[in-house]
XYZ file of C-alpha atoms in Angstrom:
729
model
C -105.833 59.919 163.115
C -103.496 56.715 162.218
C -101.001 59.134 161.213
C -101.377 61.300 164.260
C -101.180 58.384 166.787
C -97.494 57.881 165.751
C -96.184 61.627 165.994
C -94.368 62.485 169.142
C -96.169 64.131 171.851
C -94.525 67.900 170.659
C -96.124 67.606 167.196
C -99.099 68.821 165.801
C -102.226 67.318 165.780
C -100.924 65.264 169.199
C -103.961 66.723 171.038
C -106.605 64.906 168.856
C -104.527 61.875 169.023
C -105.054 62.264 172.621
C -108.585 62.415 172.561
C -109.144 59.731 170.515
C -107.217 57.360 172.582
C -109.548 58.705 175.630
C -112.703 58.268 173.950
C -111.544 54.375 173.203
C -110.905 54.452 176.755
C -113.903 55.976 177.422
C -115.842 53.435 175.749
C -114.447 50.669 177.069
C -116.594 50.027 180.497
C -114.501 49.592 183.653
C -111.266 49.779 182.261
C -108.600 52.584 182.477
C -106.082 51.503 179.603
C -106.506 49.675 176.529
C -103.628 47.521 176.855
C -102.267 45.191 173.808
C -99.635 42.196 173.965
C -97.241 42.389 171.138
C -95.150 38.354 170.859
C -91.998 39.666 168.900
C -90.830 36.125 168.781
C -92.704 33.908 166.048
C -91.108 30.796 167.753
C -90.137 29.491 164.302
C -87.033 29.585 161.724
C -88.934 30.478 158.746
C -86.372 33.720 158.383
C -83.131 32.076 159.222
C -80.114 32.424 158.591
C -81.548 36.367 158.083
C -82.387 36.230 162.185
C -79.400 34.743 163.264
C -78.514 38.166 163.467
C -81.387 40.208 164.282
C -85.012 39.417 165.089
C -87.893 39.258 162.650
C -89.801 42.244 163.703
C -86.788 44.990 163.152
C -86.098 43.451 159.448
C -86.908 46.322 157.147
C -89.890 45.980 155.159
C -90.140 49.007 152.624
C -86.783 50.483 154.185
C -88.919 50.492 157.808
C -88.186 48.072 160.416
C -91.761 45.881 160.970
C -92.288 46.172 164.233
C -93.231 50.068 163.753
C -95.930 48.676 160.989
C -97.651 46.797 164.178
C -97.095 49.326 166.651
C -98.763 52.163 164.602
C -101.569 49.806 164.040
C -102.327 49.260 167.609
C -101.433 52.939 168.384
C -104.331 54.120 165.815
C -106.641 51.948 167.266
C -106.582 53.461 170.438
C -104.389 51.415 172.306
C -102.294 52.902 175.551
C -100.658 50.428 176.804
C -98.239 47.779 174.733
C -96.281 45.219 176.034
C -93.470 43.774 173.799
C -92.797 40.416 174.526
C -89.321 39.769 173.343
C -87.242 36.601 173.435
C -84.755 35.810 170.764
C -82.604 39.069 170.295
C -84.425 40.459 173.053
C -81.634 43.417 173.817
C -81.600 44.638 169.888
C -85.829 44.827 170.629
C -85.449 46.754 173.756
C -82.616 49.352 172.513
C -85.059 49.889 169.581
C -88.016 51.116 171.244
C -85.674 52.604 173.874
C -83.803 55.136 171.404
C -87.275 55.238 169.081
C -90.469 57.980 169.231
C -93.002 54.795 170.979
C -90.845 55.639 174.121
C -91.600 59.780 174.194
C -95.196 59.672 173.797
C -97.673 60.970 176.171
C -100.985 59.294 174.420
C -99.029 55.910 174.365
C -96.735 53.747 176.585
C -94.568 50.976 175.237
C -92.951 48.362 177.315
C -90.695 45.445 176.192
C -91.217 42.481 178.168
C -87.963 39.708 178.215
C -87.583 35.886 178.434
C -84.478 33.692 177.627
C -86.392 30.853 178.620
C -89.683 30.834 176.628
C -89.808 28.338 173.843
C -93.374 28.960 172.549
C -96.400 31.378 172.344
C -97.666 29.059 175.184
C -94.278 29.675 177.149
C -94.487 33.155 176.355
C -98.507 34.094 177.738
C -97.968 32.141 180.724
C -95.035 34.322 181.708
C -96.879 37.618 181.074
C -99.687 36.128 183.396
C -97.221 35.199 185.747
C -96.054 39.402 186.062
C -99.615 40.350 186.066
C -99.363 43.190 184.128
C -102.751 42.455 182.069
C -105.790 41.897 184.192
C -108.591 42.948 181.670
C -109.834 42.660 177.858
C -106.415 43.170 175.894
C -105.562 42.768 172.184
C -103.143 39.719 171.199
C -101.018 40.794 167.896
C -98.008 39.483 166.189
C -94.805 41.291 165.704
C -95.075 40.914 162.180
C -98.601 42.247 161.427
C -99.641 44.842 158.851
C -102.576 46.469 158.982
C -104.961 49.223 158.436
C -107.950 47.913 159.433
C -110.408 50.010 161.508
C -109.793 47.983 165.344
C -112.256 50.323 167.285
C -115.225 48.311 165.229
C -113.906 44.672 166.646
C -113.101 45.995 170.209
C -117.104 47.785 170.312
C -118.646 44.276 168.972
C -116.269 42.753 171.362
C -117.426 44.887 174.309
C -121.291 44.371 173.474
C -120.649 40.327 173.016
C -118.615 40.742 176.498
C -121.442 42.923 178.431
C -124.008 40.165 176.955
C -121.935 36.990 177.974
C -118.930 36.828 179.972
C -117.666 33.178 178.528
C -117.342 35.016 175.257
C -113.582 35.641 176.182
C -112.001 35.969 172.681
C -112.531 37.247 169.220
C -110.374 36.572 166.028
C -109.899 39.120 163.047
C -110.353 37.103 159.830
C -110.078 38.348 156.097
C -111.797 37.340 153.539
C -109.464 36.462 150.699
C -109.678 33.306 147.965
C -107.437 30.301 149.296
C -104.966 31.634 146.411
C -104.235 35.167 147.594
C -100.887 36.395 147.882
C -100.460 37.236 151.787
C -101.865 33.782 152.506
C -98.893 31.456 153.758
C -98.122 27.979 151.800
C -98.460 26.454 154.838
C -101.798 27.771 156.704
C -104.999 26.070 154.982
C -108.040 27.487 157.051
C -110.958 26.245 157.371
C -113.450 27.313 159.741
C -117.052 26.832 161.001
C -119.223 29.858 161.850
C -122.705 30.211 163.437
C -123.646 32.553 160.741
C -126.278 34.298 163.173
C -123.521 35.095 166.474
C -120.395 34.694 164.181
C -119.432 32.344 167.194
C -116.437 30.105 165.791
C -117.291 26.394 165.847
C -114.770 24.801 163.948
C -111.176 26.172 163.140
C -107.964 23.821 161.427
C -105.380 25.296 159.747
C -103.157 22.140 159.466
C -102.749 21.423 155.769
C -102.321 17.802 156.158
C -105.837 17.832 156.514
C -108.182 16.380 154.197
C -111.624 16.425 155.981
C -113.923 18.326 157.964
C -115.305 17.087 161.182
C -118.159 18.938 162.651
C -119.912 17.669 165.996
C -123.085 16.855 165.773
C -123.781 19.149 168.577
C -123.422 22.050 166.247
C -126.322 21.376 164.373
C -128.801 20.273 167.811
C -127.917 23.347 169.087
C -129.247 25.179 165.742
C -132.121 23.022 165.869
C -132.912 24.500 169.492
C -132.239 27.235 168.842
C -134.718 27.504 165.699
C -137.192 25.450 167.748
C -136.771 28.406 170.517
C -137.532 31.303 168.187
C -140.786 33.192 169.346
C -142.321 32.840 166.191
C -141.609 29.020 165.300
C -139.558 27.617 162.651
C -141.318 29.591 159.852
C -141.054 32.805 162.046
C -139.568 36.052 160.795
C -138.174 37.097 164.105
C -134.199 36.139 164.762
C -133.642 34.459 167.780
C -132.487 36.688 170.559
C -133.930 39.419 168.984
C -130.468 40.583 166.349
C -131.302 41.689 163.173
C -130.159 40.025 160.299
C -131.470 37.962 156.974
C -135.220 37.302 157.423
C -136.925 33.967 156.576
C -137.584 30.572 157.667
C -135.066 29.534 159.609
C -132.484 31.877 161.772
C -128.954 31.684 161.488
C -127.250 28.103 160.522
C -123.605 27.157 160.110
C -121.179 28.185 157.075
C -118.192 26.058 156.317
C -115.749 28.641 154.796
C -112.018 28.382 153.068
C -111.671 32.115 151.963
C -110.787 33.514 155.187
C -107.066 34.444 156.298
C -106.365 34.180 159.596
C -104.554 37.720 160.594
C -103.414 36.753 164.244
C -105.350 39.670 165.759
C -106.813 38.546 169.137
C -109.336 40.430 171.333
C -109.058 38.715 174.899
C -110.375 38.585 177.927
C -107.942 37.691 180.987
C -109.681 34.002 181.086
C -107.612 33.205 177.909
C -104.132 33.854 180.389
C -105.678 31.830 183.103
C -106.432 29.150 180.522
C -102.647 28.837 179.641
C -101.352 28.804 183.143
C -103.712 26.172 184.198
C -102.660 24.149 181.365
C -98.881 23.838 180.909
C -99.023 21.694 178.150
C -100.704 24.048 176.039
C -98.169 25.477 173.234
C -99.774 27.047 170.140
C -102.852 29.601 170.966
C -104.375 27.879 167.362
C -103.444 24.256 167.621
C -103.963 23.509 171.423
C -105.805 26.599 173.184
C -108.716 27.168 170.665
C -109.300 23.613 169.728
C -109.803 22.787 173.729
C -111.917 25.592 174.190
C -113.998 25.210 171.783
C -114.651 21.414 172.083
C -114.512 21.671 176.076
C -118.366 22.099 177.448
C -117.128 22.196 181.214
C -115.991 25.631 180.909
C -118.517 27.073 178.398
C -116.073 29.365 177.039
C -116.939 30.854 173.573
C -114.799 31.973 170.846
C -116.185 34.678 168.024
C -114.940 36.175 164.598
C -114.484 39.414 163.251
C -114.391 38.968 159.421
C -113.046 42.191 157.390
C -113.560 42.562 153.740
C -112.668 45.815 152.408
C -109.721 46.601 155.401
C -105.873 45.366 154.804
C -103.966 42.935 157.137
C -101.421 40.627 156.540
C -98.427 39.006 158.691
C -95.000 38.852 157.369
C -94.856 35.270 158.371
C -92.473 33.538 156.195
C -90.224 34.551 152.842
C -93.200 34.373 150.305
C -95.457 36.776 152.413
C -92.610 39.455 152.890
C -92.438 39.634 149.028
C -96.655 39.803 148.945
C -96.892 42.528 151.775
C -94.201 44.536 150.136
C -95.682 44.767 146.855
C -99.142 45.617 148.510
C -97.553 48.565 150.568
C -95.355 49.816 147.401
C -99.044 48.962 145.301
C -100.840 51.172 148.244
C -103.114 48.514 149.644
C -101.826 49.312 152.659
C -103.193 52.792 152.883
C -102.370 55.206 155.199
C -99.412 52.964 155.516
C -97.485 53.685 152.621
C -93.582 55.427 152.004
C -94.624 59.077 151.176
C -97.043 59.440 154.476
C -93.344 59.696 155.850
C -94.769 58.897 159.095
C -92.695 55.740 160.746
C -88.879 55.865 161.899
C -87.045 54.585 159.124
C -83.356 53.937 160.838
C -82.462 50.325 161.342
C -81.527 48.921 164.819
C -77.861 49.868 165.231
C -77.526 52.682 162.789
C -78.000 56.347 164.104
C -81.286 58.638 163.819
C -83.546 56.585 164.990
C -86.008 59.515 165.384
C -86.042 60.481 161.788
C -88.658 60.178 159.346
C -88.622 58.717 155.767
C -88.436 61.575 153.514
C -90.319 59.476 150.375
C -91.628 61.480 147.368
C -94.413 59.493 145.361
C -94.123 59.525 141.434
C -96.244 57.780 138.531
C -95.694 54.256 138.131
C -95.762 53.814 141.798
C -91.751 54.812 142.420
C -90.950 56.264 145.822
C -87.426 57.724 145.941
C -85.942 59.516 149.283
C -84.250 62.542 149.730
C -80.693 62.600 149.628
C -80.682 59.884 146.557
C -78.258 60.159 143.947
C -78.696 59.556 140.618
C -76.720 58.865 137.589
C -78.382 60.871 134.517
C -78.263 57.473 132.563
C -79.675 55.130 135.401
C -83.041 53.731 134.959
C -85.511 53.934 138.143
C -88.675 51.666 136.621
C -92.226 51.108 138.030
C -92.638 49.829 141.579
C -89.561 50.677 143.225
C -88.397 52.021 146.146
C -84.917 53.796 146.615
C -83.365 54.622 150.468
C -81.764 57.879 151.161
C -77.943 58.219 151.258
C -77.853 55.308 147.921
C -75.810 56.022 144.692
C -76.812 54.479 141.583
C -74.160 54.415 138.680
C -74.586 54.859 134.785
C -76.618 52.233 132.744
C -77.726 50.628 135.812
C -81.662 49.584 135.871
C -83.896 48.750 138.961
C -87.158 47.512 138.394
C -90.196 46.212 140.853
C -87.364 46.545 143.918
C -86.607 48.212 147.596
C -83.145 49.302 147.742
C -82.585 50.644 151.470
C -80.466 53.234 152.669
C -76.689 54.424 151.670
C -76.408 51.406 149.376
C -73.486 51.266 146.410
C -74.775 50.558 143.161
C -72.472 50.628 140.686
C -72.765 51.164 136.636
C -74.657 48.553 134.101
C -76.052 46.693 137.347
C -79.256 45.085 136.850
C -81.992 44.695 139.736
C -85.202 42.874 139.344
C -87.408 42.041 141.589
C -85.043 42.278 144.693
C -84.806 43.464 148.350
C -81.421 45.571 149.244
C -81.180 46.529 152.773
C -79.178 49.432 154.542
C -75.599 49.706 153.314
C -75.493 46.913 150.573
C -72.783 47.465 147.637
C -73.422 46.010 144.313
C -70.288 46.419 141.791
C -70.574 47.292 138.429
C -72.200 44.450 136.172
C -73.401 42.363 138.908
C -77.422 41.504 138.232
C -79.922 40.581 141.274
C -83.064 38.615 140.355
C -85.926 37.799 143.070
C -83.653 37.883 145.890
C -82.858 39.740 149.405
C -79.462 40.999 150.088
C -79.384 41.548 153.921
C -77.277 45.142 155.447
C -73.753 45.336 154.341
C -73.258 42.391 152.101
C -71.431 42.986 149.067
C -72.283 41.507 145.464
C -68.895 42.090 143.807
C -68.528 42.845 139.832
C -70.137 40.798 137.957
C -71.650 38.597 139.876
C -75.107 37.066 139.319
C -77.691 36.851 141.885
C -80.454 34.514 140.265
C -84.345 34.050 142.017
C -85.012 33.010 145.149
C -81.530 33.673 146.453
C -80.962 35.310 150.116
C -77.415 36.837 151.286
C -77.552 37.054 155.146
C -75.675 40.009 156.634
C -72.234 40.687 155.466
C -71.526 38.346 152.936
C -69.583 38.556 150.113
C -70.350 37.071 146.564
C -67.289 37.183 144.591
C -66.031 38.572 141.390
C -67.872 36.827 138.641
C -69.529 34.403 140.812
C -72.990 32.634 139.597
C -75.051 31.596 142.527
C -77.641 28.716 141.768
C -81.084 29.555 141.957
C -82.508 30.088 145.353
C -79.101 29.574 147.484
C -79.540 30.718 151.028
C -75.576 32.308 152.347
C -74.494 33.408 156.127
C -71.526 34.522 158.074
C -72.625 32.070 160.399
C -71.578 28.084 160.849
C -75.081 25.844 161.604
C -75.461 23.426 164.154
C -74.317 19.699 163.942
C -74.955 18.119 160.534
C -76.082 15.209 161.996
C -79.190 16.144 163.155
C -81.865 15.865 160.896
C -84.349 18.277 162.574
C -81.977 21.259 162.169
C -80.310 23.361 159.176
C -77.021 23.440 158.551
C -73.836 25.194 156.457
C -71.295 23.482 153.792
C -68.471 25.034 152.461
C -69.302 26.972 149.307
C -67.123 28.606 146.272
C -68.202 32.449 146.435
C -65.135 33.276 143.986
C -62.325 36.063 144.319
C -62.272 37.430 147.535
C -65.875 35.779 148.394
C -66.708 35.353 152.269
C -69.876 33.171 153.479
C -71.349 29.582 153.646
C -74.243 28.716 152.348
C -76.957 27.555 154.522
C -79.156 23.999 153.943
C -82.578 24.431 154.383
C -84.162 20.849 155.290
C -87.667 21.615 156.597
C -90.406 24.355 155.074
C -89.993 23.675 151.379
C -92.948 25.978 151.070
C -90.533 29.093 152.626
C -89.231 30.409 149.158
C -89.212 34.082 148.472
C -90.839 33.489 144.163
C -92.188 29.739 143.337
C -90.259 27.525 142.086
C -90.150 27.474 137.816
C -89.229 23.338 137.611
C -90.444 20.352 139.962
C -86.732 19.833 141.507
C -86.766 20.670 144.801
C -83.793 22.995 146.195
C -84.199 21.237 149.574
C -83.266 18.146 151.229
C -85.870 15.585 152.509
C -86.291 12.409 153.798
C -88.156 10.107 151.850
C -91.271 8.735 153.907
C -91.566 5.704 155.661
C -95.890 5.463 155.146
C -97.213 5.918 151.443
C -100.153 8.794 151.801
C -103.288 7.655 149.816
C -104.837 10.549 150.472
C -102.244 12.810 149.391
C -101.570 10.838 146.333
C -105.533 10.916 145.572
C -105.246 14.628 146.151
C -102.649 15.541 144.155
C -104.484 13.401 141.443
C -107.477 15.369 141.510
C -105.218 18.710 141.200
C -103.809 17.554 138.228
C -107.270 16.294 136.633
C -108.400 19.949 137.140
C -105.326 21.603 135.694
C -105.670 19.260 132.283
C -109.196 20.203 132.706
C -108.775 23.775 132.536
C -105.496 23.618 129.967
C -108.218 21.720 127.236
C -110.638 24.209 128.038
C -108.447 27.103 127.075
C -107.104 25.466 124.301
C -110.542 24.677 122.616
C -111.430 27.878 123.422
C -108.693 29.109 121.304
C -109.449 26.434 118.888
C -113.066 28.045 118.666
C -112.371 31.356 118.633
C -109.832 30.983 115.547
C -112.536 28.955 113.397
C -114.971 31.215 113.690
C -112.610 33.905 113.527
C -113.648 35.865 117.045
C -112.304 39.116 117.832
C -109.066 38.945 120.310
C -110.824 40.973 123.108
C -114.122 38.252 123.049
C -111.567 35.834 123.102
C -109.546 36.894 125.735
C -112.932 37.935 127.908
C -113.835 34.182 127.600
C -110.271 32.964 128.820
C -110.599 35.382 131.649
C -113.644 34.033 132.898
C -112.333 30.603 133.061
C -109.169 31.677 134.419
C -110.989 33.350 137.161
C -113.745 30.087 137.351
C -110.854 27.693 138.019
C -109.053 30.245 140.060
C -105.499 30.064 137.853
C -102.628 31.883 136.758
C -101.647 33.773 133.964
C -98.930 30.962 133.067
C -101.871 28.306 133.464
C -103.453 30.444 130.445
C -100.259 30.397 128.224
C -99.809 26.747 128.948
C -103.574 26.632 127.596
C -103.515 28.949 124.511
C -100.187 28.290 123.281
C -101.073 24.597 121.820
C -104.938 26.511 120.486
C -102.879 28.794 118.474
C -100.300 25.976 117.240
C -101.779 22.809 117.139
C -103.088 22.931 113.635
C -99.621 24.066 112.548
C -98.645 20.161 112.696
C -100.004 19.234 110.017
C -98.926 22.390 107.775
C -95.840 21.019 105.388
C -91.900 21.529 106.198
C -91.257 24.216 103.096
C -94.376 25.870 104.510
C -93.893 25.708 108.202
C -92.061 29.447 108.820
C -94.346 31.016 106.771
C -97.335 29.396 108.172
C -96.549 30.085 111.918
C -95.450 33.555 110.917
C -99.035 34.513 109.584
C -100.499 32.928 112.803
C -98.160 34.774 115.194
C -98.957 38.227 113.395
C -102.873 37.193 113.548
C -103.041 35.478 116.828
C -99.555 37.051 119.095
C -101.644 39.936 120.199
C -104.022 36.903 122.849
C -100.905 36.208 123.965
C -99.271 39.262 125.062
C -102.727 40.039 127.433
C -101.866 37.607 129.664
C -97.955 38.677 129.738
C -97.703 41.163 132.580
C -94.335 40.911 133.351
C -90.891 39.593 132.097
C -90.867 36.163 134.571
C -94.907 35.943 132.586
C -92.835 36.355 129.626
C -89.969 33.353 130.745
C -93.000 31.105 131.330
C -94.610 31.184 127.855
C -90.978 30.272 126.226
C -90.609 27.514 128.520
C -94.016 26.196 127.824
C -92.799 26.623 123.992
C -89.943 24.507 124.588
C -91.825 21.959 126.507
C -94.533 21.684 123.443
C -91.458 21.737 121.155
C -90.442 18.710 122.917
C -93.240 16.649 122.650
C -93.549 13.246 120.891
C -94.536 14.122 116.850
C -93.470 17.684 117.346
C -90.361 18.054 115.726
C -91.367 20.833 113.337
C -91.767 23.097 116.002
C -88.251 21.539 117.730
C -86.130 22.313 114.847
C -87.524 25.594 114.039
C -87.541 26.564 117.845
C -85.114 29.591 116.991
C -87.091 31.034 114.181
C -90.637 31.003 116.013
C -88.697 32.410 119.142
C -87.304 34.909 116.566
C -90.665 35.857 115.299
C -91.978 36.472 118.581
C -89.176 38.867 119.201
C -89.984 40.539 115.907
C -93.877 40.439 116.864
C -93.000 42.059 120.678
C -94.558 39.331 122.031
C -91.060 38.653 124.064
C -88.566 41.132 124.764
C -84.984 40.945 124.780
C -84.989 40.651 128.665
C -87.243 37.646 128.728
C -85.199 35.815 126.486
C -81.801 36.482 127.388
C -82.874 35.460 131.422
C -84.252 32.302 129.942
C -80.522 31.835 127.933
C -79.495 31.905 131.380
C -81.767 29.890 133.657
C -80.684 27.281 130.369
C -76.931 27.214 131.200
C -77.755 24.987 134.175
C -79.943 22.282 132.124
C -78.835 18.721 131.606
C -80.297 18.850 127.782
C -78.481 22.368 125.643
C -79.666 21.549 122.521
C -82.160 24.151 122.032
C -79.881 26.355 124.020
C -77.415 25.961 120.872
C -79.712 25.916 118.556
C -80.398 29.496 119.697
C -77.057 30.714 119.976
C -76.716 33.078 117.274
C -79.895 34.795 117.942
C -78.546 34.989 121.620
C -75.474 36.507 120.220
C -77.176 38.864 118.192
C -79.375 40.326 121.031
C -76.447 40.792 123.202
C -74.389 42.536 120.638
C -77.738 44.852 120.272
C -78.191 45.216 124.052
C -74.525 46.601 124.327
C -74.539 48.596 121.111
C -77.733 50.669 122.432
C -76.297 51.004 126.164
C -73.194 52.173 124.376
C -74.757 54.459 121.776
C -76.950 55.915 124.968
C -73.659 56.510 127.029
C -71.692 58.226 124.274
C -75.266 60.789 123.883
C -75.351 61.458 128.015
C -71.460 62.073 127.652
C -72.198 64.718 124.971
C -75.470 66.096 127.199
C -73.884 66.149 130.535
C -70.303 68.369 128.199
C -73.125 70.413 127.389
C -74.530 71.139 130.825
C -70.804 71.598 132.228
C -70.208 74.411 129.849
C -73.111 76.478 131.351
C -72.410 79.204 133.259
C -72.334 78.231 137.078
C -75.594 79.851 137.933
């Protein structure tokens, strides 16, 4: 039904979609229409400089404007009237909706509300209340939401609570997930306290700077009063209020949870809008309204929670979550919101054919290709890749773990890894793009290199042969006054021959990057704090102690395993157990495994070192391979080896670094792509001693790679010549 809800009225299945909507309508007593309000403006700058040209809700997510995912979620949940509230770039959103299928559905009405004066979510909700368009319970969501959850279940639970108690004015949806979950923004550090019996929200805080959870004593007094009022007394088995739940001597309790993501899906009563109108100082729904409502005893309003576990819900809140949610869609965690279901419009704003649905086919290794894609016979489309219609990819080009938009032109011998190219991008011969975003109609010229974390905004041109610094942001716009310490700004940058654009300097939000930093050197301008935060220093110290403890435990486990000659599988199982217990990454595991394998070689005579290290890698190198899931992991391994070799007393490793690297390559622990990527990154390092030591080995790898490509090209040319000789039929 989710698919059918997004189809035009004339399409097959529209009757069933209409019937589903009417069933929800019948279930909501006294309501003629189930309404939803979408806040299309985020009121932040996390996607600048991209959002200087286009609103976040219209940015492409796997080649579909983000707003479509939000509207489809609401439509599939039985919502019949949606108001999209727009501030920034309001006309673009209005034009897009008016030209799309959403404006012509018989069972769903999508209308836009605009205001140029609103500066916060609080202003937007006050404006909506003044318009008088919402007078009953409604669904409130952000315009950057992707979800496949069953909204009807949450609606039914909210309605049941409202029928019993009109003071239950709001139900918030949370998703159960680990604190380090990929879709959790680094700026959200949500801690909540819940009544385990009624699911009422008792405490909420998402500020990463908060170090302690403080609960009012009245929370526990209410719990004790309820226990005392239980019909069977404190030791009775009947739950308070007659609700079903766990039986035992205590009815309910308080649960403090750090494993929930706030999905920003709220089912609200009209009282929520009244509160914002009555309190003009309310600017934020969470920091102002939520905390004040929970602490106020005068109004008696209550907020409840609805927790999902097996369903998907996430906001594209910043660059990091853009990357994470894209991968979740490609990996099909969001089913049925996946590319090959082809029920969402694909065209970007300002383009033609807003009604056209996508035309993807799905093949093994999570590859999605649209109709009209032109692939040369020698190009390589590797795993986890999406390619949009009208795109041309030239000979010997390789694309892996990336999303390529429509009508892109990719030349010969191009390498694209973990990146996002939007519609109309041109990548000329020999260019390399890694873990970056390249916006619509930008040009990456011949031989240019765009390294990890870069954001290339609309119409920017990176000139021929130019190598950018990691995490560079480029735009065609000029920033605000550079003397304003609270704003971003632009500076001139040499973009090489034919280059066009300016560098965008980010002064705030250091956690908002597409991929993690590889070194502690920050890419953001910052001011030194006027006051030292002792609590923060203590917290950092605790994390460092925990990291050291984990590394040491892994190292000791490896040493014991080698001494007792454990099997590789059993040893890997032990390390994985530590990984999950400490909630660490594969790279963290490598940091402990490598010393465990190599430490005993420090006592080996220099003349025997190469033979001994080769034997160790031959026997235990497979353990390292088990914790290398990507090319980036392999680069991290090289960096770990580099840091290990540079330690005091490890001169034998330092002088034999190239030999160790070569052996790891021979034993298939490292691939040439990772080694060359490490070498590229080392070009910007202050100390290039190890890089120079590996010079001959690196040259050999590059020559071998070029010979392989040349041989491949010769054979492809021969095959093509044979094909050309075949009869036209």
